[in-house]
CSV table of C-alpha atoms in Angstrom, one decimal:
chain,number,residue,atom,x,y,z
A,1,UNK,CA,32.8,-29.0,29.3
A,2,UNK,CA,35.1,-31.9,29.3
A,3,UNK,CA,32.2,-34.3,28.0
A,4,UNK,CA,32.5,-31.8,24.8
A,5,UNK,CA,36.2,-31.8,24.5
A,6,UNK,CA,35.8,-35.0,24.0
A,7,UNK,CA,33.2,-35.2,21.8
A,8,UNK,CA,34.8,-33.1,19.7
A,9,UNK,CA,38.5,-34.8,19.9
A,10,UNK,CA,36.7,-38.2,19.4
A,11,UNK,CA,35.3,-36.5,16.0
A,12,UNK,CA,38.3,-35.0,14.8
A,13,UNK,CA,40.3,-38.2,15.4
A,14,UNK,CA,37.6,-40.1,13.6
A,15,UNK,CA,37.2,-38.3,10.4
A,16,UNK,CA,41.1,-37.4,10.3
A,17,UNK,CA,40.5,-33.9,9.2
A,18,UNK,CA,38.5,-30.6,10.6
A,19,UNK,CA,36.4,-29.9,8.2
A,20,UNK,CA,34.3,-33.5,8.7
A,21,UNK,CA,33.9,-32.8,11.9
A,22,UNK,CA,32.4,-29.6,11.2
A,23,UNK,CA,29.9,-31.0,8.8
A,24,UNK,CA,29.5,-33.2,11.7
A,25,UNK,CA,28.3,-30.7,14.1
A,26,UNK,CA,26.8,-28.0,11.5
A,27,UNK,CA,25.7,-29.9,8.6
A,28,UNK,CA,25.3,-27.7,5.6
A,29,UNK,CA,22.5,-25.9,4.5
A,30,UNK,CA,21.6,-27.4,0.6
A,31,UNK,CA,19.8,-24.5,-1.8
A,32,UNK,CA,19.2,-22.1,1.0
A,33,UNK,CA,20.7,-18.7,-0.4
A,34,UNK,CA,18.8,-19.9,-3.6
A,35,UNK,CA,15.7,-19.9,-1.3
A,36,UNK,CA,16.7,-16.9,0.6
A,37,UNK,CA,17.9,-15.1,-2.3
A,38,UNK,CA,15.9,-15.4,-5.9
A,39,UNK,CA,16.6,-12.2,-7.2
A,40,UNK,CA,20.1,-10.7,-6.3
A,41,UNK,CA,22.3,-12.7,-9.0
A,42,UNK,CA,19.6,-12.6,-11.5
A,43,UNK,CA,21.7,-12.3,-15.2
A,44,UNK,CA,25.0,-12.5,-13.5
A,45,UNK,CA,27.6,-15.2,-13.9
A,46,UNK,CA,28.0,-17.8,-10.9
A,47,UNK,CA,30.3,-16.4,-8.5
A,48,UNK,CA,33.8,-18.2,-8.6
A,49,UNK,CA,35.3,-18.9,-5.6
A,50,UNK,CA,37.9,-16.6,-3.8
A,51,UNK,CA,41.5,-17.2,-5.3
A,52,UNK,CA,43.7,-15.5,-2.8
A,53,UNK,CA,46.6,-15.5,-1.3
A,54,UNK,CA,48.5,-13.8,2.3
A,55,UNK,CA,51.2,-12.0,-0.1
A,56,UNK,CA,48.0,-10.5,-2.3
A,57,UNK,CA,46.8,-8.6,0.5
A,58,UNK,CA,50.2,-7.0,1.6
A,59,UNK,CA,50.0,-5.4,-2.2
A,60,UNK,CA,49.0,-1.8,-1.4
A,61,UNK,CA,46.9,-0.5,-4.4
A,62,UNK,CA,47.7,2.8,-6.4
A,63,UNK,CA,45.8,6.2,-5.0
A,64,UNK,CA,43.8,6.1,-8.5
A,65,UNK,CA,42.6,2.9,-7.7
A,66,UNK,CA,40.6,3.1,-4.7
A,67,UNK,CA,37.2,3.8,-4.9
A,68,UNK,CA,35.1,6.7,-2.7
A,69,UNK,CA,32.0,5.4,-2.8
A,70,UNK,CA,30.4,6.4,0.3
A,71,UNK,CA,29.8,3.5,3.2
A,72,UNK,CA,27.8,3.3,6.0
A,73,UNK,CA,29.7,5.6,8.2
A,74,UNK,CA,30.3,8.6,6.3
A,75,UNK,CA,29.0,10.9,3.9
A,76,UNK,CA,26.3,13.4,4.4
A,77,UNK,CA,23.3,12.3,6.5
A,78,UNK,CA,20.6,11.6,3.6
A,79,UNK,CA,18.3,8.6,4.1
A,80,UNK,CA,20.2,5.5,3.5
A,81,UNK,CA,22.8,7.2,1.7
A,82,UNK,CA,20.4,8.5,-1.2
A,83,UNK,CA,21.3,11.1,-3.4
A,84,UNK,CA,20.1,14.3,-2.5
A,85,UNK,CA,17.7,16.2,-4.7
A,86,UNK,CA,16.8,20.0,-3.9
A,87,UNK,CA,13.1,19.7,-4.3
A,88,UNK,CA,12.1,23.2,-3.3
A,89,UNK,CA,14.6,24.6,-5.7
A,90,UNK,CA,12.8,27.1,-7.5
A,91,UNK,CA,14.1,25.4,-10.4
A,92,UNK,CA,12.7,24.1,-13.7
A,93,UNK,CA,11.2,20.6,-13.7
A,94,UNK,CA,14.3,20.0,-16.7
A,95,UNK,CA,17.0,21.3,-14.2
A,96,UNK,CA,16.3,18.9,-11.4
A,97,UNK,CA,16.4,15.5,-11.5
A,98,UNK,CA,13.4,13.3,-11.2
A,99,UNK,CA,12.4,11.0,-9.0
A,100,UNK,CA,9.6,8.3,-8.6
A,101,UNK,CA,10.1,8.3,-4.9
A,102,UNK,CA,11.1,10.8,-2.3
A,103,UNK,CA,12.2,11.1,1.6
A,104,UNK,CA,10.8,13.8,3.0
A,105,UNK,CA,11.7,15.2,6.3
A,106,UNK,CA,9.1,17.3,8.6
A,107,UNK,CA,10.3,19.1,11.6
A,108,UNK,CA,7.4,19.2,13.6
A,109,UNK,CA,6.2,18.7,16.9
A,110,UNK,CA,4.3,21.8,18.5
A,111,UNK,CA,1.0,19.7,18.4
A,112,UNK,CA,2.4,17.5,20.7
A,113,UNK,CA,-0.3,16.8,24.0
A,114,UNK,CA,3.0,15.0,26.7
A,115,UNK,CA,6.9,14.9,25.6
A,116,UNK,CA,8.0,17.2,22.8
A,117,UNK,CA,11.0,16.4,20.5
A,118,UNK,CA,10.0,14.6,17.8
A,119,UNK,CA,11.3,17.9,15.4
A,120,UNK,CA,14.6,16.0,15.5
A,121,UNK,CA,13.0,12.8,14.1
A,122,UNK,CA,14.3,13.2,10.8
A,123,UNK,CA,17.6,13.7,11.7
A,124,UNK,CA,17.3,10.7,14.1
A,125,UNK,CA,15.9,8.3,11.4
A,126,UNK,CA,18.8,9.7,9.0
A,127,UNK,CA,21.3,8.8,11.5
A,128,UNK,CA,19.4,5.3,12.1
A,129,UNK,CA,19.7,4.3,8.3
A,130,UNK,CA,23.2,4.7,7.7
A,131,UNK,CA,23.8,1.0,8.0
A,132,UNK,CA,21.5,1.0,4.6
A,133,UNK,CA,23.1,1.2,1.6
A,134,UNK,CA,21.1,0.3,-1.4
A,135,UNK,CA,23.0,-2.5,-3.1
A,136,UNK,CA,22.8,-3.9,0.2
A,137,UNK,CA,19.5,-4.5,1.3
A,138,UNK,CA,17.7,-7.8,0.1
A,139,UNK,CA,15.3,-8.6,2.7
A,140,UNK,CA,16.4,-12.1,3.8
A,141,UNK,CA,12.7,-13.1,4.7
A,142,UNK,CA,11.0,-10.8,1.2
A,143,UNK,CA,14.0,-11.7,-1.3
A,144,UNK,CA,13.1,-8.0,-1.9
A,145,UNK,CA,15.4,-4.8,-2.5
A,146,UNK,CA,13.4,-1.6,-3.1
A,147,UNK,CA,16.4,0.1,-4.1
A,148,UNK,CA,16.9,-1.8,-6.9
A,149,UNK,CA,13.3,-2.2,-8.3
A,150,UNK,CA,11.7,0.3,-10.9
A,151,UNK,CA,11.7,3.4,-8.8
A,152,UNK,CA,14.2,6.0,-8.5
A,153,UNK,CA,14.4,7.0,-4.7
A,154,UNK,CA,15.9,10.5,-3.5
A,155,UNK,CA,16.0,12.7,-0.4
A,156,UNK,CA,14.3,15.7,-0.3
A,157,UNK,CA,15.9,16.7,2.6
A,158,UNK,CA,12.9,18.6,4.9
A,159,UNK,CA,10.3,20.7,4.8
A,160,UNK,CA,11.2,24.5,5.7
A,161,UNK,CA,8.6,24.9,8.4
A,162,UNK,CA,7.9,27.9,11.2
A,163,UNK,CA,8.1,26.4,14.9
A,164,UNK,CA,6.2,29.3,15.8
A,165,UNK,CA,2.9,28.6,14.3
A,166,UNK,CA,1.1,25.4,14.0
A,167,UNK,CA,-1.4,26.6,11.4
A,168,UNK,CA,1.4,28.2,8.8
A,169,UNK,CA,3.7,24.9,9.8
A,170,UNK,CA,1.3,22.3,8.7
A,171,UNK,CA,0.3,24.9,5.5
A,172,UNK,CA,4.0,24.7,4.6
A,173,UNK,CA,4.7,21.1,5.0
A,174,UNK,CA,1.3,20.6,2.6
A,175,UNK,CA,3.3,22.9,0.1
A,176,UNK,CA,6.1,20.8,0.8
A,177,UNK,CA,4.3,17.7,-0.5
A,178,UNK,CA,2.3,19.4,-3.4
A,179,UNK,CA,5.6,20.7,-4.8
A,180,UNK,CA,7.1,17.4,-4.1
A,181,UNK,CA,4.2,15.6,-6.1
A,182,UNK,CA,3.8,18.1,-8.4
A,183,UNK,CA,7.1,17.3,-10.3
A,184,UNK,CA,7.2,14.9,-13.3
A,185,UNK,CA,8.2,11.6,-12.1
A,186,UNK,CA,11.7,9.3,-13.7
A,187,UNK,CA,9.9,6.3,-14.3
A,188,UNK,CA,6.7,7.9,-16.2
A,189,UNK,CA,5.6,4.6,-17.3
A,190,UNK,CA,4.6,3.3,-14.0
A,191,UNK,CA,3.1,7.1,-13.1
A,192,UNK,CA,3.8,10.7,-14.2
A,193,UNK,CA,3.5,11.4,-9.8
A,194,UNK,CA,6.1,10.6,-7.5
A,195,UNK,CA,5.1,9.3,-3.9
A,196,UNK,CA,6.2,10.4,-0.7
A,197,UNK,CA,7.9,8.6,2.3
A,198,UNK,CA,7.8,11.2,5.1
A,199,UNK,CA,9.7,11.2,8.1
A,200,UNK,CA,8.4,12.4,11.1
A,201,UNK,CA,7.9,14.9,13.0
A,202,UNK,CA,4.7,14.1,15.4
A,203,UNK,CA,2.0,12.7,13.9
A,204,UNK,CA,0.1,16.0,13.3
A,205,UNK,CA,2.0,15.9,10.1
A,206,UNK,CA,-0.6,13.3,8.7
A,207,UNK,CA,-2.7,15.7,8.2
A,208,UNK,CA,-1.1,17.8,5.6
A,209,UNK,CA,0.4,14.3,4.0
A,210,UNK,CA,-3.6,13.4,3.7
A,211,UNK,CA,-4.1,16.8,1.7
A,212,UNK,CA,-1.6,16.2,-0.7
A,213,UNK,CA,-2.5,12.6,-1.1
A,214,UNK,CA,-5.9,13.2,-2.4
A,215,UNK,CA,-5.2,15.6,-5.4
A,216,UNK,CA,-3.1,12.6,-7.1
A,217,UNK,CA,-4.6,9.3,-5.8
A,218,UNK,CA,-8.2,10.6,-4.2
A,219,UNK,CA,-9.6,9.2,-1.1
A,220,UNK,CA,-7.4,6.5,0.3
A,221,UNK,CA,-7.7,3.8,3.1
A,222,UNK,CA,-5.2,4.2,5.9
A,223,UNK,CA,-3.6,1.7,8.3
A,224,UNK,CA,-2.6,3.4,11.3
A,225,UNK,CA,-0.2,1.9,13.4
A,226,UNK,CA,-0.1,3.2,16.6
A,227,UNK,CA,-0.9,2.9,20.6
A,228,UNK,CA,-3.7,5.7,20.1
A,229,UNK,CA,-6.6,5.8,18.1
A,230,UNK,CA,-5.9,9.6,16.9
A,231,UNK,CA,-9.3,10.3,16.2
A,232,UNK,CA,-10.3,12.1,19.2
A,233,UNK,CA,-13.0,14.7,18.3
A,234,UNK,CA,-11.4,18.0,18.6
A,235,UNK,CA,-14.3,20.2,20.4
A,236,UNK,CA,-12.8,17.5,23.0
A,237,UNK,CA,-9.6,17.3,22.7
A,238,UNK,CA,-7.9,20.7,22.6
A,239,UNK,CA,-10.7,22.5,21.1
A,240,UNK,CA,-11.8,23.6,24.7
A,241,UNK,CA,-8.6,25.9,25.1
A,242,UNK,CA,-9.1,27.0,21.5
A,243,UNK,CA,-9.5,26.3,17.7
A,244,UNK,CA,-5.8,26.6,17.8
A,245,UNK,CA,-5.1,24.1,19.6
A,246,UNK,CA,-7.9,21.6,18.2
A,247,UNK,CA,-5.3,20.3,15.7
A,248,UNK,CA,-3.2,18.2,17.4
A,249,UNK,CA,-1.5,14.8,16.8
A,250,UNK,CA,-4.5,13.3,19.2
A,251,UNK,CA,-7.0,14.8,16.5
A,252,UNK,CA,-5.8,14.8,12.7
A,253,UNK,CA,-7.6,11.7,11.7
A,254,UNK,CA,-11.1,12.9,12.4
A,255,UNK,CA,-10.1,16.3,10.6
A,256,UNK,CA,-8.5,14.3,8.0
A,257,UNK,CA,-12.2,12.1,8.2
A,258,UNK,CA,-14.6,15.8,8.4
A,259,UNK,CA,-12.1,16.9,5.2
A,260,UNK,CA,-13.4,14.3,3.5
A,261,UNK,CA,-9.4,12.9,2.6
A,262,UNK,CA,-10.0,8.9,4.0
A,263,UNK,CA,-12.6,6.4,3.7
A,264,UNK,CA,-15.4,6.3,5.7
A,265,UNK,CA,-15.6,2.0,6.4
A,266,UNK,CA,-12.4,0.9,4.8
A,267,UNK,CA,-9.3,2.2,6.9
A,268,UNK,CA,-8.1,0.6,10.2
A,269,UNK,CA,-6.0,1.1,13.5
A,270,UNK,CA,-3.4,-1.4,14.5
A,271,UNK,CA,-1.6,-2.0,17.5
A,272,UNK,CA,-3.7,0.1,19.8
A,273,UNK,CA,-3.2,-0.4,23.2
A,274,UNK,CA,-3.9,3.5,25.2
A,275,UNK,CA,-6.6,4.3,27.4
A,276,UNK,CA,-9.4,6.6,26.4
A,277,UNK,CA,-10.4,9.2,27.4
A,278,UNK,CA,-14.5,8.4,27.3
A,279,UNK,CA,-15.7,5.0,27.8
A,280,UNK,CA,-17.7,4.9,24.8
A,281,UNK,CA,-17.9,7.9,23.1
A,282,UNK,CA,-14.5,7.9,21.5
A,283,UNK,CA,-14.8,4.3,20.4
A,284,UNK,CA,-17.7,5.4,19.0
A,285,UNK,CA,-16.6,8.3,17.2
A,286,UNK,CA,-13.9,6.4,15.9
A,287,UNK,CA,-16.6,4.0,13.8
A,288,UNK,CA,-17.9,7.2,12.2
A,289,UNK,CA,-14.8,7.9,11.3
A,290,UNK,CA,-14.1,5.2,9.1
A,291,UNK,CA,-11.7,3.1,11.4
A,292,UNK,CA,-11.8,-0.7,12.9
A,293,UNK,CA,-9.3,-1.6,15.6
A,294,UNK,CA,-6.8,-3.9,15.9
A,295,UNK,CA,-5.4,-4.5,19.7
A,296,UNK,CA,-1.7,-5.1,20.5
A,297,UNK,CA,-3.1,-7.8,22.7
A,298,UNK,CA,-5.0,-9.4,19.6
A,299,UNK,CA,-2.0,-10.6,18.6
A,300,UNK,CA,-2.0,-12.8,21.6
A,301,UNK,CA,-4.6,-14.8,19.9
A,302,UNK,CA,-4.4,-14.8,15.9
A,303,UNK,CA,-1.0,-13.9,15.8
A,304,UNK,CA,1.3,-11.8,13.0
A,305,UNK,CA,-0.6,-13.8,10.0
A,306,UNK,CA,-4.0,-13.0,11.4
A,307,UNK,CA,-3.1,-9.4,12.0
A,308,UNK,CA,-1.8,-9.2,8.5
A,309,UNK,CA,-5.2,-11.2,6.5
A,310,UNK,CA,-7.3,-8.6,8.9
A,311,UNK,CA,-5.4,-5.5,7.6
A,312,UNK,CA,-6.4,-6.9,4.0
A,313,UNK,CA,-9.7,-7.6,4.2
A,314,UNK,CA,-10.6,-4.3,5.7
A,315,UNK,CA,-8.3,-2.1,3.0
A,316,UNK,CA,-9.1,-4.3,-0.1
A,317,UNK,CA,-8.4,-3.2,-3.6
A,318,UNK,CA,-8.0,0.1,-2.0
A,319,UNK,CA,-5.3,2.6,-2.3
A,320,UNK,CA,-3.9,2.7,0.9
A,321,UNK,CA,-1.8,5.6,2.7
A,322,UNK,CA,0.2,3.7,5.6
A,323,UNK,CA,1.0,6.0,8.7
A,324,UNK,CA,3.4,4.6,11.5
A,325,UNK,CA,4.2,6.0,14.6
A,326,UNK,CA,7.0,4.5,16.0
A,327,UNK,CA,5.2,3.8,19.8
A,328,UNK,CA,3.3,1.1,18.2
A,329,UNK,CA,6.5,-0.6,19.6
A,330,UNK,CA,6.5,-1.5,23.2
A,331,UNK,CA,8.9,1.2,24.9
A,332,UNK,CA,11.6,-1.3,25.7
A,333,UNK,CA,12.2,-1.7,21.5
A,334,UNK,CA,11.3,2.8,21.0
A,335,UNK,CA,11.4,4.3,24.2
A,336,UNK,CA,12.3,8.1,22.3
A,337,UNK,CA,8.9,9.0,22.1
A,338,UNK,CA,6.3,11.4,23.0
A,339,UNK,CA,3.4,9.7,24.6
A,340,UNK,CA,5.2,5.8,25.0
A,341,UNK,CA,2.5,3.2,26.4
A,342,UNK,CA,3.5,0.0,28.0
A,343,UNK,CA,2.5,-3.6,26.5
A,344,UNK,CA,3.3,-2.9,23.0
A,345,UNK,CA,5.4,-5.1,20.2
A,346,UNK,CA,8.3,-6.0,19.5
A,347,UNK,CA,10.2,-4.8,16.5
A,348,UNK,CA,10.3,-8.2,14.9
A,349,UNK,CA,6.4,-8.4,15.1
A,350,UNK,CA,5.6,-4.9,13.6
A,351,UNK,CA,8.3,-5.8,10.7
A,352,UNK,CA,6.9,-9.0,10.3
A,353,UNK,CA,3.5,-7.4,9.6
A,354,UNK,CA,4.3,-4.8,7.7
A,355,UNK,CA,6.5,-7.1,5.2
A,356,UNK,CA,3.2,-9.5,5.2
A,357,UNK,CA,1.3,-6.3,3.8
A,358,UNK,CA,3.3,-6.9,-0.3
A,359,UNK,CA,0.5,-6.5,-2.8
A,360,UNK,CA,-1.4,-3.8,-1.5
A,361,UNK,CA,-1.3,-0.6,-3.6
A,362,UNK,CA,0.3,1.6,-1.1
A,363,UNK,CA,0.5,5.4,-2.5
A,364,UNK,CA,2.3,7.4,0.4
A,365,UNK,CA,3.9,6.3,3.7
A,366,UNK,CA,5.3,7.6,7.2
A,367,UNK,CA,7.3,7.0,10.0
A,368,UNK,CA,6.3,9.6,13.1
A,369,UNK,CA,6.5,10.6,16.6
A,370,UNK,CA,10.2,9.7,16.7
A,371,UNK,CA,12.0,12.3,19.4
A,372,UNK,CA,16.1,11.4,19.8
A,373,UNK,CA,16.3,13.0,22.6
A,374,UNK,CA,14.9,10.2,24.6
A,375,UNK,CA,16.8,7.5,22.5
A,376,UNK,CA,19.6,5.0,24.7
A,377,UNK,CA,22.9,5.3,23.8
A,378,UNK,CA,22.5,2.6,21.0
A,379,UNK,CA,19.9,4.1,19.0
A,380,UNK,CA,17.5,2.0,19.5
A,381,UNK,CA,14.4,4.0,18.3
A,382,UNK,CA,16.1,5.7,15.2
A,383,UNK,CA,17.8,2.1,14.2
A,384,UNK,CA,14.0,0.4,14.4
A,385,UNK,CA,12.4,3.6,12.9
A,386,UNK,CA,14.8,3.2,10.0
A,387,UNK,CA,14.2,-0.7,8.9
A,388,UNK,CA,10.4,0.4,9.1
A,389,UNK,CA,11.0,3.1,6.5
A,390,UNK,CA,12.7,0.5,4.5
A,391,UNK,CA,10.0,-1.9,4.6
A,392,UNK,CA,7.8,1.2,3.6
A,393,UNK,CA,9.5,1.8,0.5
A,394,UNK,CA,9.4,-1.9,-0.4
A,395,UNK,CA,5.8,-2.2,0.0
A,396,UNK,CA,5.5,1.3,-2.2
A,397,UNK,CA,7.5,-0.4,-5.5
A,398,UNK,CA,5.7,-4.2,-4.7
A,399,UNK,CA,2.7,-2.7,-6.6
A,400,UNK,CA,3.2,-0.1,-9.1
A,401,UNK,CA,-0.1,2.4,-9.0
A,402,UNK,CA,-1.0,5.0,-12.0
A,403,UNK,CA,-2.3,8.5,-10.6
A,404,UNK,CA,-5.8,8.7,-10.7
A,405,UNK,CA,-4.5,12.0,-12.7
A,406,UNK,CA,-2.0,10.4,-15.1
């Protein structure tokens, strides 16, 4: 400690004044918010610097000067502050103001197979995104802000759905979407369809995402990002108890695959890391089901760019429905989950990957399996389950995409 004392004394009295010994020690950074920042200050004049002084701050403003624009502690709990939007409203298309992109909540989480909860996901990912604020949020690493691209984004608010019935629950969440969908978009000249961003909800709510999906944009390739594979046959999987119970968040993708709703070669797990439940049957099924697998250990040995170039190679020119489930992450980055698996990634990692997925023409989008109640006292899971839904919407306006119906 003494040795830097006086280092630093010997700089200060060598340069005469502070601020060369602080380029001393932090040399500045030339052109880096240029680099960092490309688009933010595009058409604006050069910012001018700060002419203040100590007596202009002890000037109190007039009441009718202050501004309430909401900040990232209050207002009402809506996705990143977004205006709300009553999309069930019964109405007219005219009378309710359009949208190009919506949050949508879904309560759900009967089809859960070990922890339930994840009906408060959407409240939990609310509360995680109030540190988002649209004029805000230029990804340092992107240069991207999906807030302020071509797309008008809203909040739904969620689905209206029974708790006592699985089979009515998932039919009213696919309502949900249809009516969503069904409304004329704002920004008609990119498509007359809005998309959806759903928020979880366990991951049986896929399913009725997937049946929406393919009136608009037909069959689509999905990357799945999760510890499970998802496509456990259900005559196996809950199907013994009864066709009830069948449909489960374990189960949805080979329903979603026997509905006809995904590709059959072009769609792909990522992350996985759970046992199975057969040796080789279930890796099997999952082949005929359309689905390659990416390991969370794979990344071990290609790393965040391979990951990335194998995702885009097996989607192509595909349109692409991206479904996350938040224990993809290791439990030490999302431990309020339902089925949490050790050995998984870091939150970094999965961003990183996801942000290296711009270009692809990504149609619909959710974050799942998100349960509070088993969240640490700094939010960890909701905060992480957030910035993935932000990355979600910036991969849906990279790559503007016409309805197949439009």
């Amino acid at each position: 400690m003494h040795g830097i004392s006086l280092f630093l004394t010997s700089c200060l009295v060598t340069s005469g004044t502070i601020t060369a010994a602080r380029e001393i020690i932090f040399p500045p950074v030339v052109g880096r918010a240029e680099t960092l920042y490309p688009r933010p200050y595009d058409g604006q004049a050069p910012i001018q610097p700060l002419q203040t002084s100590l007596s202009s701050h002890a000037a109190q403003p007039d009441e009718d000067d202050v501004s309430l624009e909401t900040d990232a502690i209050g207002g009402l709990a809506s996705f990143a502050h977004l205006p709300y939007v009553p999309c069930f409203s019964s109405l007219a298309d005219d009378q309710i103001d359009r949208y190009d992109i919506a949050i949508l909540g879904a309560p759900f989480d009967t089809a859960t197979s070990y922890r339930p909860g994840a009906r408060f996901g959407p409240h939990g990912i609310r509360d995680g995104s109030r540190r988002i604020r649209g004029y805000h949020s230029w990804n340092v690493y992107t240069g991207q802000n999906p807030f302020s691209e071509w797309a008008k984004i809203v909040d739904c608010g969620d689905a209206p759905l029974t708790f006592f019935d699985n089979t009515v629950a998932l039919k009213q969440l696919g309502k949900a979407h249809k009516i969503i969908s069904g409304r004329q978009a704002s920004n008609v000249s990119v498509s007359k369809v809005p998309r959806i961003l759903m928020l979880g909800g366990d991951h049986t709510t896929t399913l009725a995402a997937l049946r929406s999906t393919i009136d608009h944009w037909g069959v689509v390739n999905v990357i799945h990002f999760d510890s499970h594979i998802d496509t456990w046959n259900p005559n196996r999987i809950g199907g013994g108890v009864s066709e009830y119970a069948a449909v489960n968040h374990g189960t949805f993708l080979h329903i979603a695959h026997e509905e006809g709703l995904i590709s059959n070669d072009s769609s792909i797990h990522v992350g996985i890391r759970a046992p199975l439940s057969s040796r080789r049957y279930d890796l099997a099924n999952d082949a005929q089901c359309g689905f390659d697998i990416i390991t969370a250990r794979d990344i071990d040995d290609i790393g965040v760019k391979g990951i990335i170039k194998r995702i885009k190679e097996r989607v192509g020119d595909g349109k692409v429905y991206i479904s996350v489930d938040i224990d993809v992450l290791d439990p030490a980055f999302a431990p309020a989950t339902g089925t949490a698996e050790p050995g998984g990634w870091t939150t970094r990692e999965l961003l990183s990957i996801i942000d290296g997925l711009s270009g692809l023409k990504v149609v619909g989008a959710d974050v799942v399996e998100v349960a509070p109640a088993y969240d640490n006292t700094g939010e960890t899971t909701c905060i992480a389950a957030a910035e993935v839904a932000r990355s979600l919407l910036t991969l849906m306006v990279d790559v503007p995409v016409a309805a197949q119906d439009t």
